[in-house]
Structures are given as C-alpha cells and as structure tokens.
Short mmCIF file of C-alpha atoms and ligand atoms in Angstrom, two decimals:
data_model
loop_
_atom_site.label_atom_id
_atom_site.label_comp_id
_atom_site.label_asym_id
_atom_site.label_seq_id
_atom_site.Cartn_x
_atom_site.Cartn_y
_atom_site.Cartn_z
CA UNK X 684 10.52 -36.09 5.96
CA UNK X 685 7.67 -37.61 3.58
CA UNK X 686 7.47 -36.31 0.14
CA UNK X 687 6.27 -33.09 -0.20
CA UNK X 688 3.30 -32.97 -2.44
CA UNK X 689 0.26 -31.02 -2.13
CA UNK X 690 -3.05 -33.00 -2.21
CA UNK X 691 -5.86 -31.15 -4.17
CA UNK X 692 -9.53 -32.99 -3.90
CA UNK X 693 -11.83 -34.32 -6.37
CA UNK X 694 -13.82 -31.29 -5.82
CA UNK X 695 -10.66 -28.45 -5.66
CA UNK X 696 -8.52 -29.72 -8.42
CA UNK X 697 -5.35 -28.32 -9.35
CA UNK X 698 -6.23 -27.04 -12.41
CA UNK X 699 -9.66 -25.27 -10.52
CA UNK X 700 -7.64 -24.20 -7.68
CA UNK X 701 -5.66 -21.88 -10.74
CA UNK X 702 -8.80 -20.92 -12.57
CA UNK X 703 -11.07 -19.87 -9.87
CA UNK X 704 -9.16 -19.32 -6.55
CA UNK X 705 -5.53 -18.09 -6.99
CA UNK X 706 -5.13 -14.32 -7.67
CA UNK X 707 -8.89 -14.46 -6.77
CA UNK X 708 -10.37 -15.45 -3.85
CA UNK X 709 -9.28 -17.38 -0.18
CA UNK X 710 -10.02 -21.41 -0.30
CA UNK X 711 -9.34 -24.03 2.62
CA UNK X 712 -7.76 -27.30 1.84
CA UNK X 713 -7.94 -29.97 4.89
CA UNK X 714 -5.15 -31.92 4.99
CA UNK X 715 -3.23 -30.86 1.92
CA UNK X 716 0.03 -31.99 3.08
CA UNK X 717 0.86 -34.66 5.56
CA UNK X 718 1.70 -33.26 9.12
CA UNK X 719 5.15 -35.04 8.82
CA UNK X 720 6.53 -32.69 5.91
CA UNK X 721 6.42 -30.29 8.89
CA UNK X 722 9.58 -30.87 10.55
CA UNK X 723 10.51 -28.49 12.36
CA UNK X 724 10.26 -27.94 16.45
CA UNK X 725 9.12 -24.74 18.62
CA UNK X 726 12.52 -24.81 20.36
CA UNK X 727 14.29 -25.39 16.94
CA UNK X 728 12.46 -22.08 16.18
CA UNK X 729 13.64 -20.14 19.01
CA UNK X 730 16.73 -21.19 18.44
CA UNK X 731 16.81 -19.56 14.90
CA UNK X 732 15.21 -16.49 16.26
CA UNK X 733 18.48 -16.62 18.49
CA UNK X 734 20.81 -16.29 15.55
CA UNK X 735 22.29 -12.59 14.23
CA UNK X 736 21.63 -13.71 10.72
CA UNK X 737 17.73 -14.38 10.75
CA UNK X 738 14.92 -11.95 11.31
CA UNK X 739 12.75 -12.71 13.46
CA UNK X 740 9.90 -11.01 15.97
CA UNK X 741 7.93 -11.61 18.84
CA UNK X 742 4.49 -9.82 19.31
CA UNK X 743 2.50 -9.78 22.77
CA UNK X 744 -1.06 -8.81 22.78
CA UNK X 745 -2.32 -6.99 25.51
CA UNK X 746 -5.35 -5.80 27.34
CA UNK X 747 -7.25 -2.97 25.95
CA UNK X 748 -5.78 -4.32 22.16
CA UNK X 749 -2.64 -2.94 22.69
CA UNK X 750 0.58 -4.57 20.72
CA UNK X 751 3.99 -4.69 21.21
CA UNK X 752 6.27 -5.74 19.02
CA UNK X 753 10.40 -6.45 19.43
CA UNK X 754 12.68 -7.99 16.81
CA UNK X 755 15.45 -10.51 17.23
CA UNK X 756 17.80 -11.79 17.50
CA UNK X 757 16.60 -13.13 20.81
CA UNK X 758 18.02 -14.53 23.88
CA UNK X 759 16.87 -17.77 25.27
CA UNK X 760 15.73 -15.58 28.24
CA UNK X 761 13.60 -13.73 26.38
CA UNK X 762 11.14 -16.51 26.09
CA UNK X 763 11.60 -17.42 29.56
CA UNK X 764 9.67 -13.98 30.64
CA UNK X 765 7.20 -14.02 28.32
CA UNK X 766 3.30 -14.65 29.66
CA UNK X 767 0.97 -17.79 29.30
CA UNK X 768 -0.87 -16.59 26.24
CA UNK X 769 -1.70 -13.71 23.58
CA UNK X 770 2.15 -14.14 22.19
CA UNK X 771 3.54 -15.10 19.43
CA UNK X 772 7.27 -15.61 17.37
CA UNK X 773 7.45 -15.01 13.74
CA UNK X 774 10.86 -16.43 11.81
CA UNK X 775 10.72 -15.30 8.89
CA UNK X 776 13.03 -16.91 5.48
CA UNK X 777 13.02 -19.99 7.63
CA UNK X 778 13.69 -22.04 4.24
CA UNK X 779 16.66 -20.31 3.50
CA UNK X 780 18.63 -21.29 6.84
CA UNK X 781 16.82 -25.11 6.82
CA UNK X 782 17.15 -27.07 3.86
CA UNK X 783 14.90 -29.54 5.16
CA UNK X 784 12.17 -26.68 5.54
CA UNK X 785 13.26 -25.08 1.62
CA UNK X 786 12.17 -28.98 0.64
CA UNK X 787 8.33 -28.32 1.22
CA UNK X 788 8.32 -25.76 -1.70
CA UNK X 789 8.51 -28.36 -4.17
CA UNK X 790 4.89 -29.29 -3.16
CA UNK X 791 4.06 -25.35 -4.64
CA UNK X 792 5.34 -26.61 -8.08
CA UNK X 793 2.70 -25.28 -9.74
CA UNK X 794 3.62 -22.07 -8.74
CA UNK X 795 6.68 -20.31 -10.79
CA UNK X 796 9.85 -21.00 -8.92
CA UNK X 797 10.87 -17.28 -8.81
CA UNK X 798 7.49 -16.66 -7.29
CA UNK X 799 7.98 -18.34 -4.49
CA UNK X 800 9.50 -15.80 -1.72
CA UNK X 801 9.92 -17.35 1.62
CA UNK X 802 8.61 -19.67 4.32
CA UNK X 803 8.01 -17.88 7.52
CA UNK X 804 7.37 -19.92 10.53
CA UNK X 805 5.48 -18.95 13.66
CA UNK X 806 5.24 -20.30 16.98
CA UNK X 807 1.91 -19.15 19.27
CA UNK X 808 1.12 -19.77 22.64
CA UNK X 809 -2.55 -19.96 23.38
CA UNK X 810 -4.81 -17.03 21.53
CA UNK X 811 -1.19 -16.03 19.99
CA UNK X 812 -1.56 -14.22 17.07
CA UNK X 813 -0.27 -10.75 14.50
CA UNK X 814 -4.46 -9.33 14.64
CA UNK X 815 -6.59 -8.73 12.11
CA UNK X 816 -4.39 -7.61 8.84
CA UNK X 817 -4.01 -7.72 5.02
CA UNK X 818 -1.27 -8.81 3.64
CA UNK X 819 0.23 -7.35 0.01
CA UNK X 820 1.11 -10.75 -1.49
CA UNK X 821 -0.53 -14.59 -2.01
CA UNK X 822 0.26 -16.60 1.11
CA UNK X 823 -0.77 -20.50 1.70
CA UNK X 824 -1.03 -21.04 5.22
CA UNK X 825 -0.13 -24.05 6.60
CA UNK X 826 -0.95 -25.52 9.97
CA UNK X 827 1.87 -27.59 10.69
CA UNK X 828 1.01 -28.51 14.73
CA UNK X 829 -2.03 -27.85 17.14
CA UNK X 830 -5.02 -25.89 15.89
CA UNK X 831 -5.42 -22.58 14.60
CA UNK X 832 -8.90 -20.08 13.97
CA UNK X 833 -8.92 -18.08 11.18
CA UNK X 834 -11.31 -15.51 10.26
CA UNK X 835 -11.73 -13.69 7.19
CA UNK X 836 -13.50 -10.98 6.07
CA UNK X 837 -14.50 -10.43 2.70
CA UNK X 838 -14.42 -5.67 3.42
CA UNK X 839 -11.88 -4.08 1.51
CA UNK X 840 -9.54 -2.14 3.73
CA UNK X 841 -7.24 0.99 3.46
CA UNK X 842 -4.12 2.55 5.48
CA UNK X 843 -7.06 4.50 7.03
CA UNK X 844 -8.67 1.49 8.53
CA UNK X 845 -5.52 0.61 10.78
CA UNK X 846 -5.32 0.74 14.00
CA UNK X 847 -3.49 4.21 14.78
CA UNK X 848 -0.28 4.30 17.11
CA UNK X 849 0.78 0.86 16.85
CA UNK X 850 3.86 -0.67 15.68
CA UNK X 851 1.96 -3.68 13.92
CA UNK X 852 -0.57 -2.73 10.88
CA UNK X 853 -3.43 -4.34 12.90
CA UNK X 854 -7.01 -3.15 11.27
CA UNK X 855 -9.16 -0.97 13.82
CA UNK X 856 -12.51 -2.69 12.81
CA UNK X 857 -13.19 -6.38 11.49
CA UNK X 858 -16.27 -8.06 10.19
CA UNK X 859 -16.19 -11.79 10.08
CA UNK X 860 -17.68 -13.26 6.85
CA UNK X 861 -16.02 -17.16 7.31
CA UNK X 862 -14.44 -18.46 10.14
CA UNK X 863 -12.80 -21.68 10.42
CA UNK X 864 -10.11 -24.03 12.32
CA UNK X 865 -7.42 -25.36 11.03
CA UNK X 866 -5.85 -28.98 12.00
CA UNK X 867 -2.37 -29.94 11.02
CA UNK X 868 -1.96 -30.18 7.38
CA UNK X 869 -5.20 -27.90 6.51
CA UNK X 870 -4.40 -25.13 4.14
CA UNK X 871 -5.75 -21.73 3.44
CA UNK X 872 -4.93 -19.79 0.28
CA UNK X 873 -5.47 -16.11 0.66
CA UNK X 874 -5.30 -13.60 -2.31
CA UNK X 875 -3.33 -10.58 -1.48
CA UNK X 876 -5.29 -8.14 0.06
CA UNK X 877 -7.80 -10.66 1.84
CA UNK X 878 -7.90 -9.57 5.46
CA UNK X 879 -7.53 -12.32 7.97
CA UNK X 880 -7.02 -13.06 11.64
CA UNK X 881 -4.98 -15.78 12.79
CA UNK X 882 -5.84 -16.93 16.70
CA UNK X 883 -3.67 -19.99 18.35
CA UNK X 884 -6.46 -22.46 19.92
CA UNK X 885 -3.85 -23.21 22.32
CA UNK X 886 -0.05 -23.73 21.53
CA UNK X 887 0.15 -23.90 17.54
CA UNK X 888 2.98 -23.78 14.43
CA UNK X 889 1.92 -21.73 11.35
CA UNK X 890 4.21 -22.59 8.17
CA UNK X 891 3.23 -19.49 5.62
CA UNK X 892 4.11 -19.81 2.03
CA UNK X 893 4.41 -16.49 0.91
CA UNK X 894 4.89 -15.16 -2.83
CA UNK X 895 7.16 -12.67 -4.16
CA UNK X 896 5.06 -10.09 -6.45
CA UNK X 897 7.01 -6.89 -8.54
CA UNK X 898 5.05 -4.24 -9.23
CA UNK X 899 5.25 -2.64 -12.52
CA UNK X 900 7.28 0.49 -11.14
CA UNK X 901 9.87 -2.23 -9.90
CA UNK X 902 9.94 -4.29 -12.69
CA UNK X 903 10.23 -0.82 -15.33
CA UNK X 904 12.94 0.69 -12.33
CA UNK X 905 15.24 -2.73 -12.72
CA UNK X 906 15.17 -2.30 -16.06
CA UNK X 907 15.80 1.40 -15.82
CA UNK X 908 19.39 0.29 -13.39
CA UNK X 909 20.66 -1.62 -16.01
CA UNK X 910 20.50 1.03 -18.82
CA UNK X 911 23.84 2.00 -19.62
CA UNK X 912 24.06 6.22 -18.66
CA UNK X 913 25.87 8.36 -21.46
CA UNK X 914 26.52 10.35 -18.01
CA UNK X 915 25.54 13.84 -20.23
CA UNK X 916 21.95 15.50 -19.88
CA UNK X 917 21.11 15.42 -23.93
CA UNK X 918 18.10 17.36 -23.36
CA UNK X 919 20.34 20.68 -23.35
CA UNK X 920 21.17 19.79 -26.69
CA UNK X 921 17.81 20.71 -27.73
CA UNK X 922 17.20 24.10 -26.69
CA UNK X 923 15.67 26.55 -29.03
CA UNK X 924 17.82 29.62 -29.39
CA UNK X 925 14.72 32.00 -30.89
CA UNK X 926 12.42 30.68 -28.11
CA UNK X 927 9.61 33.67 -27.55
CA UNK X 928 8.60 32.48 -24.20
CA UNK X 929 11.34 30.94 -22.09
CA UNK X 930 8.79 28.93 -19.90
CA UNK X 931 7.31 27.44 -22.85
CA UNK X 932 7.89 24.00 -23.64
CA UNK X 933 7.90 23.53 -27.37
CA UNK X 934 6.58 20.25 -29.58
CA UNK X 935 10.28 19.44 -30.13
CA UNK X 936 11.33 19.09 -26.40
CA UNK X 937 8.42 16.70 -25.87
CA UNK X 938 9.51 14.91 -29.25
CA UNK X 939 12.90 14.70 -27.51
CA UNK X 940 11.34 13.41 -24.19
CA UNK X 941 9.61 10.65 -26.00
CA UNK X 942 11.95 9.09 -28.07
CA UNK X 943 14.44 9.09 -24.98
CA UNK X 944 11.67 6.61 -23.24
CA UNK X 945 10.71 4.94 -26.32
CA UNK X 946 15.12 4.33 -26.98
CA UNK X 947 15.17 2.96 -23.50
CA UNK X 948 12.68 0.21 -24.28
CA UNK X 949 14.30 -3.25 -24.83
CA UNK X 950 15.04 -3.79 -28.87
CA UNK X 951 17.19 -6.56 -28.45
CA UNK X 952 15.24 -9.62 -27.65
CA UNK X 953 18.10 -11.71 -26.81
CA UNK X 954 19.43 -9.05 -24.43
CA UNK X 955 16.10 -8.45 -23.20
CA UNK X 956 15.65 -12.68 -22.44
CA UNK X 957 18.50 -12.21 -20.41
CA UNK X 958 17.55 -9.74 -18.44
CA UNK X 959 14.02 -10.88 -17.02
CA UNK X 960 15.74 -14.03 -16.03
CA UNK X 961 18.10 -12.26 -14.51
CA UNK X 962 15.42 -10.01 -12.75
CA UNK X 963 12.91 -12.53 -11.45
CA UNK X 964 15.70 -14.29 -9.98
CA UNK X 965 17.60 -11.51 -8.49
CA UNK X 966 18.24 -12.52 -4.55
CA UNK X 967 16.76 -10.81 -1.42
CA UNK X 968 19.47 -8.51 0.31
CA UNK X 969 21.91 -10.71 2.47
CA UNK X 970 20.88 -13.87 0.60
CA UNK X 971 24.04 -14.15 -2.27
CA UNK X 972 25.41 -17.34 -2.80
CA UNK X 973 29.26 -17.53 -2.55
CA UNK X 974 31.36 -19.60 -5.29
CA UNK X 975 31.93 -22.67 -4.22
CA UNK X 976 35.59 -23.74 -3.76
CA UNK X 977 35.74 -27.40 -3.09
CA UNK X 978 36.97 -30.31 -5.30
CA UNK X 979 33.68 -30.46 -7.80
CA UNK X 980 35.22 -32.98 -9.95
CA UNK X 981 35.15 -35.32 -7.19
CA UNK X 982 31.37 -34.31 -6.13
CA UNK X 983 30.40 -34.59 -9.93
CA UNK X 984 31.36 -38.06 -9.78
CA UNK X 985 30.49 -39.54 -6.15
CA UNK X 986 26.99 -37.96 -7.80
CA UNK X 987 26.80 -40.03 -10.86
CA UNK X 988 27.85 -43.08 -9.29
CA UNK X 989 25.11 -42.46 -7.23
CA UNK X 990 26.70 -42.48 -3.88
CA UNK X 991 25.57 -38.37 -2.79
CA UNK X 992 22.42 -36.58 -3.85
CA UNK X 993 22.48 -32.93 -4.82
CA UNK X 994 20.34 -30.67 -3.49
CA UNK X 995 19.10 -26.78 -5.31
CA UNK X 996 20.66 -24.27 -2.58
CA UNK X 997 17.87 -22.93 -0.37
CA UNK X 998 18.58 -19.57 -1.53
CA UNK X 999 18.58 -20.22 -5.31
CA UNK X 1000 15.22 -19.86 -7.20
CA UNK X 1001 15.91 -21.53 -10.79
CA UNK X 1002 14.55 -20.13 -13.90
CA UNK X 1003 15.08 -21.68 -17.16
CA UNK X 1004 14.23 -19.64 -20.55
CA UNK X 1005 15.21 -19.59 -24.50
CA UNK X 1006 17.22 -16.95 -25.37
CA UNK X 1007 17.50 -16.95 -28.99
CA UNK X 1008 16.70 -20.00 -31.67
CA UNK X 1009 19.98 -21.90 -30.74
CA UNK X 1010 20.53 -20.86 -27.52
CA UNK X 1011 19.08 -21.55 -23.64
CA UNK X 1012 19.57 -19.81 -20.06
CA UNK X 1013 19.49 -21.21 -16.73
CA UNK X 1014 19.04 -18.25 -14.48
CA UNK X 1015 19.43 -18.19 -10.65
CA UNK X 1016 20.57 -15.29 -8.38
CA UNK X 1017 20.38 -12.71 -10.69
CA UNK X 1018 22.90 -14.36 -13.46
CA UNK X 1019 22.23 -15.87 -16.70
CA UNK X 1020 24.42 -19.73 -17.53
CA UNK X 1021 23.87 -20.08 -21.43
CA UNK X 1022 24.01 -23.33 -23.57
CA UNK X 1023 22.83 -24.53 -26.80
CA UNK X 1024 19.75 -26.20 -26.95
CA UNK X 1025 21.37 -29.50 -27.30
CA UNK X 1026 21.27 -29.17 -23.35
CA UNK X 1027 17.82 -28.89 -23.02
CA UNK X 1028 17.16 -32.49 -21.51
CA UNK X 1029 20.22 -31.60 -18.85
CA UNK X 1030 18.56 -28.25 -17.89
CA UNK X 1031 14.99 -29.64 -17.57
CA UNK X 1032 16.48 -31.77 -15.06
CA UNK X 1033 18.59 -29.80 -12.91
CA UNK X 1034 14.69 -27.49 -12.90
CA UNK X 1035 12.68 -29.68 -11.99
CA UNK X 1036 13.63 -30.82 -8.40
CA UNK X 1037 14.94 -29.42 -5.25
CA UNK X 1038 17.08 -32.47 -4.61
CA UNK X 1039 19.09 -34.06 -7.94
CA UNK X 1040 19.91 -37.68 -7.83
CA UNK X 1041 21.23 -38.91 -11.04
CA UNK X 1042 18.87 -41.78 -11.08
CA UNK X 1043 16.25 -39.53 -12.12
CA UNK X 1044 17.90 -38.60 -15.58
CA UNK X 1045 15.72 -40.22 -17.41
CA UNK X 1046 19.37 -40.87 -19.99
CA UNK X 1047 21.93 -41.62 -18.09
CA UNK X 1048 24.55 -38.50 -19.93
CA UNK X 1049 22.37 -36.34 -21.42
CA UNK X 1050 24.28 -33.61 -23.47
CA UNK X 1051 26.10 -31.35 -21.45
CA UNK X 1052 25.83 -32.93 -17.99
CA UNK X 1053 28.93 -32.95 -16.90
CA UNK X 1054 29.62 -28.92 -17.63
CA UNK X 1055 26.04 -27.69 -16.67
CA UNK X 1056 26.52 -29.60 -13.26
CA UNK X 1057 29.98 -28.73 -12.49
CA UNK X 1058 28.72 -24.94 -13.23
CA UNK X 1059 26.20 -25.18 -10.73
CA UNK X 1060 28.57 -27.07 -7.98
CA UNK X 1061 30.82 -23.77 -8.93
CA UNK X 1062 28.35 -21.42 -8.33
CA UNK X 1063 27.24 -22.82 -4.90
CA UNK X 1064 23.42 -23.40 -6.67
CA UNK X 1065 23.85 -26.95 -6.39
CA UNK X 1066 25.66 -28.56 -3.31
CA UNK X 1067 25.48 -32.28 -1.69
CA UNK X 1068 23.23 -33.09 0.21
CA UNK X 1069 24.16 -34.08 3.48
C1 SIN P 1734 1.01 -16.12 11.71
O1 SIN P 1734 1.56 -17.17 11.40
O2 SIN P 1734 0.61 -15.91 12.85
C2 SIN P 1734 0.81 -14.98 10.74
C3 SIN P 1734 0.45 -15.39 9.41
C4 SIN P 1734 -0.31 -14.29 8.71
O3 SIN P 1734 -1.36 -13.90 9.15
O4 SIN P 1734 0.11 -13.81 7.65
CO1 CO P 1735 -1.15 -12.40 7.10
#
C-alpha cells in the first residue's frame, strides 16, 4: 500500500485542525489520504464478517423507516438474499484482524496512540446506510471507494430524540445544516456528539477511525480495581458507643469517610506512572496478546541484518512515559517494561512506527536494543512482518 500519511491543506493545517476543529467542531478534508492506502475489498469484508472471531452487522432499511439489524458471524448466503439497496455491513476492529488495514493509523500520528480505538469498515449497497445518529466518541471518516452523502446537523440531541422501538439508535427527527459528498480519500472529522447521516450514492466503502475516550468514572473505577482491599469494613471501628441518636451520623464518621477517599488517592508517583500507562493501554476484551514462543534470537538478528522488518502487533497500542528521574516505561496491553533512561533513543524508536526496520535507527545499537527488542518479540508486541 502507499504510505500512510494524512495530507492537511494550506488552509486546514495540522496544527489548526488541533486548535479549532478536534474536540470541537466537524471539518471535511478532500483527499486526505490517497485512495490506495485503502486496501481492502467488499468480498474481503464479507469474508471477515464470516469469521466467529470478528463482530460484525448488517442493517437493512426498510419502507416506512423501519430497521433491522442482525449480527454476524455471517454466511456467504446471507449476502446472497439480501435486496438491491438500503443495506449495509459494518466490521468493526477491522485493524486488529488486518495488519495491512492497522498500517493506516500511523497517518493519525498526531493523535495519542492509546487514543486510537479501532477501524471499522463498512460496505453499502446503494442508499446503504446506519440513519441519522450521534456517536459518543471522535471518528474520522474515510471514504475509501465510490461516493458517500453526509449530512450533519448542528441540534443537540438526547435518548429522547431516538427513534422508539428500534434496535439501531436512529434519531426520530433531523435538520440538515451541511450536506456534502464524499469521493475516495475525502475525510470528515466529527466531534463526539455531532449527529450525522451517512447515505451510499451507490455501492460505497466507509473506513471510520474511531477514538477510544474514558470517562472520569472509568478512569477513578480502574484505579479503584487496583487498590489493594484490607478485606475488613474499618468503618465499624468507628462507632460511637454514647451515640444519643442512633440514625445520626456524627462529624467523626464523615472524618472517617474522607480520609478513606483521600488514602485511596495515588501518593506514590512512581506507582502512580505505572499505572496510567498501564490503564490507557489496557486491551479491549478478547484482544490479549499471547507470549510469543519462537526462536527470537534468530528474529533479532535476521532484523538487524536487515533481511525482515518488524511490525507493532495490530492489537498493541504503545505508550512510552518516565517513571521516576532514572527510570522509563514502555507500556502496551495493560503492562509496564521498565529501563533506565540510557534506553531512551531505543524506546523512541520502537514508538514511533507501526513497522520497525533497523535502518531507521538513526545509531545503528543504541543502548539497550538488543533486550528492549527481544522483550517485545517475547511479548508478541513486536512480530515480523511477513
Ligand atoms: C458507516 O460507515 O456507515 C457508519 C459510520 C458512522 O456513521 O459512524
Ligand atoms: Co456515526
């Protein structure tokens, strides 16, 4: 495939597109990135909608806007019996099961790593579409092949405003404030919340770049799971025997109450370093890489001879942090790989790429090489590319 990188304009630079449009507001891009980098066929889909192992869902529109809506895995027949129009098949994760489709995330560089949740690819047939909706997260949508209308609308909506009875959160009611059609290689941004309506102007391939947002209740509950439990309930320690009212709750037990939350706050910075790595790159359910058992020593060097290229594992999302003054952590599926700093130059590189050859190093043995690269052959998070 050609590189993947994304192509801002002289007017939408990459350093406006983060000041005034990300987090913000919805923005088109015409041919961002090349139609080539989307490699990836409609019967290729439907076979991945075929496997047990990837989620996937077809959605028929019908008169009178009703929806139906089945999940896979599908059988080849399936699409066989399916009508000329008003259809479509979402895939969703599709960069986790095709390397080749994980590769077009580099072009998102500018985005954390650990933001970056999943590519999910659809497949239309003429007017094919999920309705008018919001989604809860950022999503760049791509149009990888034939054309595509979007509309947007710029009316907040609520749970109230869906369409009632219907196994798809379609909005009753939309207002169109910008519509527009998108060729292959156009991209729209969308904010989370943003309602939009996707219609296929005949057969058309969607690639949506979606991001991964916690919420402040999920971030505070991870935390919260890792807290060791003393397994005893300490607030019985505190009752008052010459309480006066039994239902009152005295100065003392609140006292109590608050210094339990305030303990359970993180006081060790290195320990607490270790943990948001750990958290931001905790895997999805059913994506956990496996250790690796083959002969690394052999793939370590075949790599720095520079006959195989490495590539990042499609499920892995890297994050790289200091830890303390003499110490860094390369974190990845929910685990934390400490070195000194020496390593720094190592870990920078194994970062910054999807795919490792080791004529990129910019020395050719940079401390620590050899052990941060066998680690990651070990731990699956690096594997040849093949
Ligand atoms: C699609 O590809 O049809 C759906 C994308 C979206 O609206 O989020
Ligand atoms: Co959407």
């Amino acid at each position: 495939m050609g590189s993947a990188v994304l192509q801002f304009t002289d007017s939408i630079s990459r350093q406006r597109f983060l000041d005034e449009f990300w987090q913000k507001r919805p923005v088109l891009l015409r041919q961002a990135i090349p139609p080539d980098c989307f490699e990836l066929t409609p019967d290729e889909l439907a076979g991945l909608a075929c496997e047990e192992d990837v989620e996937s869902r077809l959605i028929c529109e019908r008169q009178g806007n009703r929806w139906e809506l089945r999940h896979g895995p599908f059988e080849a027949d399936d699409f066989s019996r399916l009508p000329a129009s008003h259809w479509t098949l979402l895939v969703q994760d599709v960069d986790k099961h095709v390397p080749q489709v994980a590769a077009l995330l580099d072009a998102f560089d500018f985005v954390p790593d650990w933001r970056l949740d999943d590519i999910m690819i659809s497949y239309a047939s003429d007017q094919g579409g999920v309705g008018p909706h919001t989604d809860n997260y950022d999503v760049f949508l791509l149009q990888a092949w034939g054309e595509r209308r979007w509309r947007i609308s710029e009316q907040r909506f609520c749970e109230a405003d869906l369409l009632p009875d219907c196994p798809l959160r379609v909005l009753r009611e939309f207002h169109t404030d910008s519509d527009m059609t998108l060729q292959p290689g156009d991209m729209l941004y969308l904010p989370p919340g943003v309602a939009h309506w996707g219609t296929a102007e005949g057969e058309c391939m969607t690639w949506s770049v979606g991001m991964r947002g916690l919420s402040d209740a999920e971030l505070l509950a991870g935390w919260l799971e890792r807290l060791p439990s003393t397994g005893r309930a300490q607030l019985h320690d505190q009752v008052d025997a010459g309480t006066a009212n039994p239902s009152l709750l005295s100065g003392r037990d609140l006292d109590h109450v608050r210094a339990v939350m305030a303990n359970a706050l993180p006081a060790d910075d290195v320990h607490f370093r270790r943990w948001v790595g750990c958290q931001l790159t905790e895997p999805k359910p059913d994506f956990e890489i496996a250790l690796e058992q083959s002969d690394m020593q052999r793939t370590f060097d075949m790599w720095a001879q520079g006959r195989l290229t490495l590539r990042r594992h499609p499920w892995a999302r890297f994050a790289m942090l200091r830890i303390s003054e003499d110490r860094l952590a390369l974190c990845a599926q929910g685990q934390a790989l400490e070195y000194p700093v020496a390593f720094q130059a190592t870990l920078e590189y194994a970062c910054q790429s999807r795919r490792l050859r080791h004529a990129m190093l910019a020395e050719s043995n940079p401390p620590g090489l050899r052990e941060v690269i066998l680690d990651l052959l070990r731990l699956g998070w690096l594997q040849p590319d093949d």
